[in-house]
mmCIF file of N, CA and C in Angstrom:
data_model
loop_
_atom_site.group_PDB
_atom_site.id
_atom_site.type_symbol
_atom_site.label_atom_id
_atom_site.label_comp_id
_atom_site.label_asym_id
_atom_site.label_seq_id
_atom_site.Cartn_x
_atom_site.Cartn_y
_atom_site.Cartn_z
ATOM 1 N N MET A 240 0.909 -1.159 0.015
ATOM 2 C CA MET A 240 -0.007 0.010 0.005
ATOM 3 C C MET A 240 0.940 1.239 -0.006
ATOM 4 N N ALA A 241 0.485 2.194 -0.766
ATOM 5 C CA ALA A 241 1.197 3.492 -0.892
ATOM 6 C C ALA A 241 0.995 4.292 0.421
ATOM 7 N N THR A 242 1.987 5.135 0.661
ATOM 8 C CA THR A 242 1.844 5.983 1.870
ATOM 9 C C THR A 242 0.762 7.002 1.654
ATOM 10 N N THR A 243 0.189 7.485 2.692
ATOM 11 C CA THR A 243 -0.978 8.448 2.572
ATOM 12 C C THR A 243 -0.491 9.774 1.884
ATOM 13 N N ALA A 244 0.752 10.085 2.130
ATOM 14 C CA ALA A 244 1.311 11.381 1.588
ATOM 15 C C ALA A 244 1.426 11.252 0.061
ATOM 16 N N LYS A 245 1.823 10.146 -0.390
ATOM 17 C CA LYS A 245 1.948 9.923 -1.825
ATOM 18 C C LYS A 245 0.558 10.063 -2.534
ATOM 19 N N ILE A 246 -0.436 9.418 -1.864
ATOM 20 C CA ILE A 246 -1.766 9.441 -2.460
ATOM 21 C C ILE A 246 -2.281 10.857 -2.399
ATOM 22 N N ALA A 247 -2.184 11.563 -1.327
ATOM 23 C CA ALA A 247 -2.608 12.985 -1.193
ATOM 24 C C ALA A 247 -1.991 13.878 -2.180
ATOM 25 N N ARG A 248 -0.586 13.664 -2.374
ATOM 26 C CA ARG A 248 0.080 14.564 -3.323
ATOM 27 C C ARG A 248 -0.441 14.344 -4.782
ATOM 28 N N ASN A 249 -0.815 13.066 -5.086
ATOM 29 C CA ASN A 249 -1.318 12.684 -6.348
ATOM 30 C C ASN A 249 -2.703 13.323 -6.562
ATOM 31 N N GLU A 250 -3.540 13.373 -5.527
ATOM 32 C CA GLU A 250 -4.826 13.994 -5.631
ATOM 33 C C GLU A 250 -4.671 15.521 -5.800
ATOM 34 N N HIS A 251 -3.718 16.056 -5.125
ATOM 35 C CA HIS A 251 -3.412 17.460 -5.250
ATOM 36 C C HIS A 251 -3.012 17.791 -6.708
ATOM 37 N N ARG A 252 -2.258 16.903 -7.275
ATOM 38 C CA ARG A 252 -1.805 17.136 -8.683
ATOM 39 C C ARG A 252 -3.056 17.068 -9.614
ATOM 40 N N ARG A 253 -3.924 16.122 -9.373
ATOM 41 C CA ARG A 253 -5.139 16.008 -10.126
ATOM 42 C C ARG A 253 -5.981 17.332 -10.122
ATOM 43 N N ARG A 254 -6.138 17.871 -8.975
ATOM 44 C CA ARG A 254 -6.849 19.169 -8.806
ATOM 45 C C ARG A 254 -6.159 20.281 -9.574
ATOM 46 N N THR A 255 -4.772 20.321 -9.431
ATOM 47 C CA THR A 255 -4.036 21.410 -10.104
ATOM 48 C C THR A 255 -4.092 21.190 -11.627
ATOM 49 N N VAL A 256 -4.090 20.079 -12.157
ATOM 50 C CA VAL A 256 -4.257 19.806 -13.558
ATOM 51 C C VAL A 256 -5.662 20.318 -14.005
ATOM 52 N N ALA A 257 -6.647 19.999 -13.271
ATOM 53 C CA ALA A 257 -8.038 20.502 -13.609
ATOM 54 C C ALA A 257 -8.174 21.971 -13.576
ATOM 55 N N ARG A 258 -7.492 22.595 -12.656
ATOM 56 C CA ARG A 258 -7.465 24.056 -12.475
ATOM 57 C C ARG A 258 -6.826 24.764 -13.692
ATOM 58 N N TYR A 259 -5.787 24.230 -14.160
ATOM 59 C CA TYR A 259 -5.041 24.819 -15.244
ATOM 60 C C TYR A 259 -5.239 24.313 -16.608
ATOM 61 N N ALA A 260 -6.143 23.338 -16.751
ATOM 62 C CA ALA A 260 -6.332 22.622 -18.079
ATOM 63 C C ALA A 260 -6.788 23.549 -19.137
ATOM 64 N N GLU A 261 -7.685 24.492 -18.933
ATOM 65 C CA GLU A 261 -8.122 25.387 -19.963
ATOM 66 C C GLU A 261 -7.029 26.358 -20.369
ATOM 67 N N ARG A 262 -6.329 26.887 -19.449
ATOM 68 C CA ARG A 262 -5.207 27.827 -19.671
ATOM 69 C C ARG A 262 -4.161 27.189 -20.530
ATOM 70 N N ARG A 263 -3.767 25.895 -20.127
ATOM 71 C CA ARG A 263 -2.705 25.159 -20.881
ATOM 72 C C ARG A 263 -3.190 24.889 -22.234
ATOM 73 N N ALA A 264 -4.383 24.471 -22.439
ATOM 74 C CA ALA A 264 -4.964 24.144 -23.783
ATOM 75 C C ALA A 264 -4.885 25.435 -24.622
ATOM 76 N N GLU A 265 -5.267 26.536 -24.203
ATOM 77 C CA GLU A 265 -5.286 27.732 -24.944
ATOM 78 C C GLU A 265 -3.852 28.129 -25.378
ATOM 79 N N LEU A 266 -2.869 28.049 -24.463
ATOM 80 C CA LEU A 266 -1.517 28.348 -24.774
ATOM 81 C C LEU A 266 -0.915 27.419 -25.824
ATOM 82 N N LYS A 267 -1.249 26.106 -25.640
ATOM 83 C CA LYS A 267 -0.759 25.102 -26.584
ATOM 84 C C LYS A 267 -1.395 25.323 -27.935
ATOM 85 N N ARG A 268 -2.684 25.755 -27.999
ATOM 86 C CA ARG A 268 -3.273 26.017 -29.203
ATOM 87 C C ARG A 268 -2.543 27.169 -29.963
ATOM 88 N N VAL A 269 -2.127 28.212 -29.223
ATOM 89 C CA VAL A 269 -1.401 29.357 -29.805
ATOM 90 C C VAL A 269 -0.108 28.907 -30.320
ATOM 91 N N ILE A 270 0.624 28.110 -29.598
ATOM 92 C CA ILE A 270 1.928 27.587 -29.945
ATOM 93 C C ILE A 270 1.815 26.724 -31.193
ATOM 94 N N ALA A 271 0.815 25.844 -31.311
ATOM 95 C CA ALA A 271 0.806 24.930 -32.409
ATOM 96 C C ALA A 271 0.163 25.564 -33.743
ATOM 97 N N ASP A 272 -0.485 26.740 -33.573
ATOM 98 C CA ASP A 272 -1.035 27.376 -34.787
ATOM 99 C C ASP A 272 0.115 27.941 -35.705
ATOM 100 N N PRO A 273 0.134 27.518 -36.925
ATOM 101 C CA PRO A 273 1.245 27.983 -37.809
ATOM 102 C C PRO A 273 1.067 29.447 -38.182
ATOM 103 N N ALA A 274 -0.130 29.970 -38.065
ATOM 104 C CA ALA A 274 -0.441 31.379 -38.408
ATOM 105 C C ALA A 274 -0.072 32.345 -37.352
ATOM 106 N N THR A 275 0.339 31.860 -36.136
ATOM 107 C CA THR A 275 0.720 32.722 -34.991
ATOM 108 C C THR A 275 2.067 33.366 -35.294
ATOM 109 N N PRO A 276 2.248 34.638 -35.089
ATOM 110 C CA PRO A 276 3.555 35.343 -35.301
ATOM 111 C C PRO A 276 4.564 34.801 -34.338
ATOM 112 N N ALA A 277 5.854 34.846 -34.634
ATOM 113 C CA ALA A 277 6.843 34.271 -33.812
ATOM 114 C C ALA A 277 6.946 34.971 -32.467
ATOM 115 N N ALA A 278 6.793 36.227 -32.389
ATOM 116 C CA ALA A 278 6.827 36.950 -31.093
ATOM 117 C C ALA A 278 5.707 36.428 -30.110
ATOM 118 N N GLU A 279 4.482 36.268 -30.690
ATOM 119 C CA GLU A 279 3.417 35.810 -29.873
ATOM 120 C C GLU A 279 3.601 34.341 -29.390
ATOM 121 N N ARG A 280 4.157 33.571 -30.325
ATOM 122 C CA ARG A 280 4.407 32.151 -30.066
ATOM 123 C C ARG A 280 5.447 32.045 -28.832
ATOM 124 N N THR A 281 6.536 32.868 -28.951
ATOM 125 C CA THR A 281 7.493 32.843 -27.886
ATOM 126 C C THR A 281 6.917 33.251 -26.607
ATOM 127 N N ALA A 282 6.053 34.312 -26.599
ATOM 128 C CA ALA A 282 5.359 34.748 -25.374
ATOM 129 C C ALA A 282 4.532 33.643 -24.768
ATOM 130 N N ALA A 283 3.781 32.924 -25.658
ATOM 131 C CA ALA A 283 2.928 31.755 -25.124
ATOM 132 C C ALA A 283 3.800 30.709 -24.589
ATOM 133 N N GLN A 284 4.961 30.400 -25.212
ATOM 134 C CA GLN A 284 5.887 29.440 -24.656
ATOM 135 C C GLN A 284 6.318 29.796 -23.295
ATOM 136 N N LEU A 285 6.736 31.055 -23.107
ATOM 137 C CA LEU A 285 7.159 31.477 -21.801
ATOM 138 C C LEU A 285 6.120 31.392 -20.742
ATOM 139 N N ARG A 286 4.836 31.827 -21.108
ATOM 140 C CA ARG A 286 3.772 31.808 -20.120
ATOM 141 C C ARG A 286 3.421 30.309 -19.790
ATOM 142 N N LEU A 287 3.576 29.352 -20.838
ATOM 143 C CA LEU A 287 3.353 27.929 -20.516
ATOM 144 C C LEU A 287 4.409 27.460 -19.550
ATOM 145 N N GLN A 288 5.618 27.877 -19.718
ATOM 146 C CA GLN A 288 6.733 27.420 -18.787
ATOM 147 C C GLN A 288 6.574 28.000 -17.453
ATOM 148 N N LYS A 289 5.932 29.101 -17.320
ATOM 149 C CA LYS A 289 5.736 29.686 -15.948
ATOM 150 C C LYS A 289 4.628 29.125 -15.104
ATOM 151 N N LEU A 290 3.750 28.278 -15.751
ATOM 152 C CA LEU A 290 2.683 27.534 -15.075
ATOM 153 C C LEU A 290 3.365 26.526 -14.066
ATOM 154 N N PRO A 291 2.653 26.154 -13.043
ATOM 155 C CA PRO A 291 3.288 25.163 -12.129
ATOM 156 C C PRO A 291 3.532 23.880 -12.819
ATOM 157 N N ARG A 292 4.576 23.163 -12.329
ATOM 158 C CA ARG A 292 4.918 21.918 -12.912
ATOM 159 C C ARG A 292 3.802 20.890 -12.806
ATOM 160 N N ASP A 293 3.066 20.896 -11.679
ATOM 161 C CA ASP A 293 2.038 19.994 -11.429
ATOM 162 C C ASP A 293 0.775 20.214 -12.221
ATOM 163 N N ALA A 294 0.795 21.327 -13.060
ATOM 164 C CA ALA A 294 -0.337 21.526 -13.910
ATOM 165 C C ALA A 294 -0.383 20.697 -15.128
ATOM 166 N N SER A 295 0.858 20.037 -15.359
ATOM 167 C CA SER A 295 0.946 19.128 -16.508
ATOM 168 C C SER A 295 0.287 17.872 -16.186
ATOM 169 N N PRO A 296 -0.559 17.380 -17.096
ATOM 170 C CA PRO A 296 -1.265 16.060 -16.841
ATOM 171 C C PRO A 296 -0.354 14.857 -16.766
ATOM 172 N N ILE A 297 0.809 14.978 -17.398
ATOM 173 C CA ILE A 297 1.796 13.879 -17.417
ATOM 174 C C ILE A 297 2.316 13.549 -16.002
ATOM 175 N N ARG A 298 2.289 14.524 -15.048
ATOM 176 C CA ARG A 298 2.762 14.254 -13.688
ATOM 177 C C ARG A 298 1.788 13.538 -12.809
ATOM 178 N N VAL A 299 0.572 13.288 -13.278
ATOM 179 C CA VAL A 299 -0.424 12.538 -12.433
ATOM 180 C C VAL A 299 -0.136 11.072 -12.599
ATOM 181 N N ARG A 300 -0.029 10.426 -11.451
ATOM 182 C CA ARG A 300 0.209 8.931 -11.535
ATOM 183 C C ARG A 300 -1.052 8.116 -11.422
ATOM 184 N N ASN A 301 -1.295 7.190 -12.237
ATOM 185 C CA ASN A 301 -2.426 6.290 -12.153
ATOM 186 C C ASN A 301 -2.236 5.374 -10.935
ATOM 187 N N ARG A 302 -3.145 5.314 -10.034
ATOM 188 C CA ARG A 302 -3.014 4.498 -8.828
ATOM 189 C C ARG A 302 -4.264 3.653 -8.550
ATOM 190 N N ASP A 303 -4.085 2.540 -7.943
ATOM 191 C CA ASP A 303 -5.205 1.664 -7.526
ATOM 192 C C ASP A 303 -6.104 2.508 -6.597
ATOM 193 N N VAL A 304 -7.460 2.542 -6.903
ATOM 194 C CA VAL A 304 -8.359 3.316 -6.093
ATOM 195 C C VAL A 304 -8.528 2.747 -4.686
ATOM 196 N N VAL A 305 -8.252 1.503 -4.449
ATOM 197 C CA VAL A 305 -8.457 0.940 -3.171
ATOM 198 C C VAL A 305 -7.306 1.217 -2.221
ATOM 199 N N ASP A 306 -6.009 0.872 -2.661
ATOM 200 C CA ASP A 306 -4.939 1.012 -1.763
ATOM 201 C C ASP A 306 -3.817 1.945 -2.306
ATOM 202 N N GLY A 307 -3.992 2.536 -3.496
ATOM 203 C CA GLY A 307 -3.029 3.439 -3.978
ATOM 204 C C GLY A 307 -1.763 2.842 -4.696
ATOM 205 N N ARG A 308 -1.795 1.524 -4.912
ATOM 206 C CA ARG A 308 -0.563 0.904 -5.533
ATOM 207 C C ARG A 308 -0.296 1.540 -6.905
ATOM 208 N N PRO A 309 0.950 1.992 -7.183
ATOM 209 C CA PRO A 309 1.241 2.725 -8.368
ATOM 210 C C PRO A 309 1.583 1.885 -9.543
ATOM 211 N N ARG A 310 1.988 0.571 -9.342
ATOM 212 C CA ARG A 310 2.447 -0.220 -10.422
ATOM 213 C C ARG A 310 1.353 -1.281 -10.808
ATOM 214 N N GLY A 311 1.376 -1.730 -12.006
ATOM 215 C CA GLY A 311 0.430 -2.725 -12.494
ATOM 216 C C GLY A 311 -0.975 -2.219 -12.534
ATOM 217 N N TYR A 312 -1.178 -1.041 -12.891
ATOM 218 C CA TYR A 312 -2.509 -0.364 -12.917
ATOM 219 C C TYR A 312 -3.242 -0.911 -14.185
ATOM 220 N N ILE A 313 -4.486 -1.295 -14.006
ATOM 221 C CA ILE A 313 -5.349 -1.676 -15.094
ATOM 222 C C ILE A 313 -6.346 -0.651 -15.246
ATOM 223 N N GLY A 314 -6.262 0.199 -16.392
ATOM 224 C CA GLY A 314 -7.031 1.351 -16.575
ATOM 225 C C GLY A 314 -8.546 1.106 -16.623
ATOM 226 N N LYS A 315 -9.035 0.041 -17.375
ATOM 227 C CA LYS A 315 -10.414 -0.200 -17.462
ATOM 228 C C LYS A 315 -11.091 -0.568 -16.108
ATOM 229 N N ALA A 316 -10.368 -1.178 -15.291
ATOM 230 C CA ALA A 316 -10.907 -1.579 -13.982
ATOM 231 C C ALA A 316 -10.601 -0.445 -12.894
ATOM 232 N N GLY A 317 -9.511 0.322 -13.001
ATOM 233 C CA GLY A 317 -9.166 1.329 -12.097
ATOM 234 C C GLY A 317 -8.483 0.773 -10.846
ATOM 235 N N ILE A 318 -7.980 -0.519 -10.973
ATOM 236 C CA ILE A 318 -7.365 -1.135 -9.902
ATOM 237 C C ILE A 318 -6.019 -1.851 -10.341
ATOM 238 N N SER A 319 -5.230 -2.243 -9.469
ATOM 239 C CA SER A 319 -3.942 -2.877 -9.813
ATOM 240 C C SER A 319 -4.168 -4.315 -10.147
ATOM 241 N N ARG A 320 -3.170 -4.890 -10.796
ATOM 242 C CA ARG A 320 -3.238 -6.287 -11.246
ATOM 243 C C ARG A 320 -3.415 -7.244 -10.106
ATOM 244 N N VAL A 321 -2.823 -6.981 -8.981
ATOM 245 C CA VAL A 321 -2.956 -7.816 -7.787
ATOM 246 C C VAL A 321 -4.376 -7.861 -7.317
ATOM 247 N N ARG A 322 -4.933 -6.706 -7.111
ATOM 248 C CA ARG A 322 -6.329 -6.566 -6.645
ATOM 249 C C ARG A 322 -7.309 -7.149 -7.743
ATOM 250 N N PHE A 323 -7.011 -6.925 -8.934
ATOM 251 C CA PHE A 323 -7.804 -7.402 -10.105
ATOM 252 C C PHE A 323 -7.913 -8.971 -9.958
ATOM 253 N N ARG A 324 -6.792 -9.556 -9.817
ATOM 254 C CA ARG A 324 -6.713 -11.023 -9.748
ATOM 255 C C ARG A 324 -7.498 -11.577 -8.519
ATOM 256 N N ALA A 325 -7.301 -10.926 -7.405
ATOM 257 C CA ALA A 325 -8.011 -11.327 -6.187
ATOM 258 C C ALA A 325 -9.536 -11.191 -6.303
ATOM 259 N N MET A 326 -9.969 -10.008 -6.840
ATOM 260 C CA MET A 326 -11.386 -9.814 -7.043
ATOM 261 C C MET A 326 -11.995 -10.766 -8.072
ATOM 262 N N ALA A 327 -11.202 -11.079 -9.086
ATOM 263 C CA ALA A 327 -11.673 -11.976 -10.107
ATOM 264 C C ALA A 327 -11.906 -13.350 -9.493
ATOM 265 N N HIS A 328 -10.961 -13.813 -8.728
ATOM 266 C CA HIS A 328 -11.107 -15.178 -8.128
ATOM 267 C C HIS A 328 -12.215 -15.240 -7.160
ATOM 268 N N ARG A 329 -12.539 -14.149 -6.464
ATOM 269 C CA ARG A 329 -13.776 -14.130 -5.587
ATOM 270 C C ARG A 329 -15.048 -13.955 -6.268
ATOM 271 N N GLY A 330 -15.033 -13.651 -7.599
ATOM 272 C CA GLY A 330 -16.181 -13.417 -8.392
ATOM 273 C C GLY A 330 -16.844 -12.114 -8.243
ATOM 274 N N GLU A 331 -16.034 -11.063 -7.905
ATOM 275 C CA GLU A 331 -16.549 -9.743 -7.596
ATOM 276 C C GLU A 331 -16.560 -8.894 -8.848
ATOM 277 N N LEU A 332 -15.990 -9.382 -9.992
ATOM 278 C CA LEU A 332 -15.885 -8.582 -11.155
ATOM 279 C C LEU A 332 -16.827 -9.264 -12.204
ATOM 280 N N PRO A 333 -17.933 -8.622 -12.623
ATOM 281 C CA PRO A 333 -18.864 -9.229 -13.503
ATOM 282 C C PRO A 333 -18.241 -9.483 -14.908
ATOM 283 N N GLY A 334 -18.425 -10.637 -15.426
ATOM 284 C CA GLY A 334 -17.972 -10.917 -16.766
ATOM 285 C C GLY A 334 -16.496 -11.449 -16.741
ATOM 286 N N ILE A 335 -15.789 -11.578 -15.686
ATOM 287 C CA ILE A 335 -14.451 -11.957 -15.656
ATOM 288 C C ILE A 335 -14.459 -13.394 -14.969
ATOM 289 N N THR A 336 -13.878 -14.307 -15.746
ATOM 290 C CA THR A 336 -13.734 -15.633 -15.178
ATOM 291 C C THR A 336 -12.303 -16.150 -15.279
ATOM 292 N N LYS A 337 -11.982 -16.993 -14.468
ATOM 293 C CA LYS A 337 -10.578 -17.629 -14.489
ATOM 294 C C LYS A 337 -10.445 -18.491 -15.793
ATOM 295 N N SER A 338 -9.385 -18.282 -16.423
ATOM 296 C CA SER A 338 -9.101 -19.024 -17.646
ATOM 297 C C SER A 338 -8.550 -20.347 -17.346
ATOM 298 N N SER A 339 -9.012 -21.458 -18.020
ATOM 299 C CA SER A 339 -8.380 -22.740 -17.866
ATOM 300 C C SER A 339 -8.583 -23.513 -19.220
ATOM 301 N N TRP A 340 -7.576 -24.251 -19.580
ATOM 302 C CA TRP A 340 -7.672 -25.020 -20.811
ATOM 303 C C TRP A 340 -6.966 -26.315 -20.684
#
């Protein structure tokens, strides 16, 4: 299980990403537009760099929603591979059965 501090920091990052998402998207749109003048593009790049690091969505870590495990995350289920296997064996995941041949 992950430490409470790591989980809390990750949740703080999620909130920061949501707060700055619109601003980042607008700056990236200005930078990517080929019709934008060079001076305006440079200014947008500088403003994008001045945003907080945690405003970038790449810094958010996918974690198991139950215990916060950061590795082996299965996106469709929202849980780690370890918990997925245990829940599948107990029959708690609808449509998932143990494979045997």
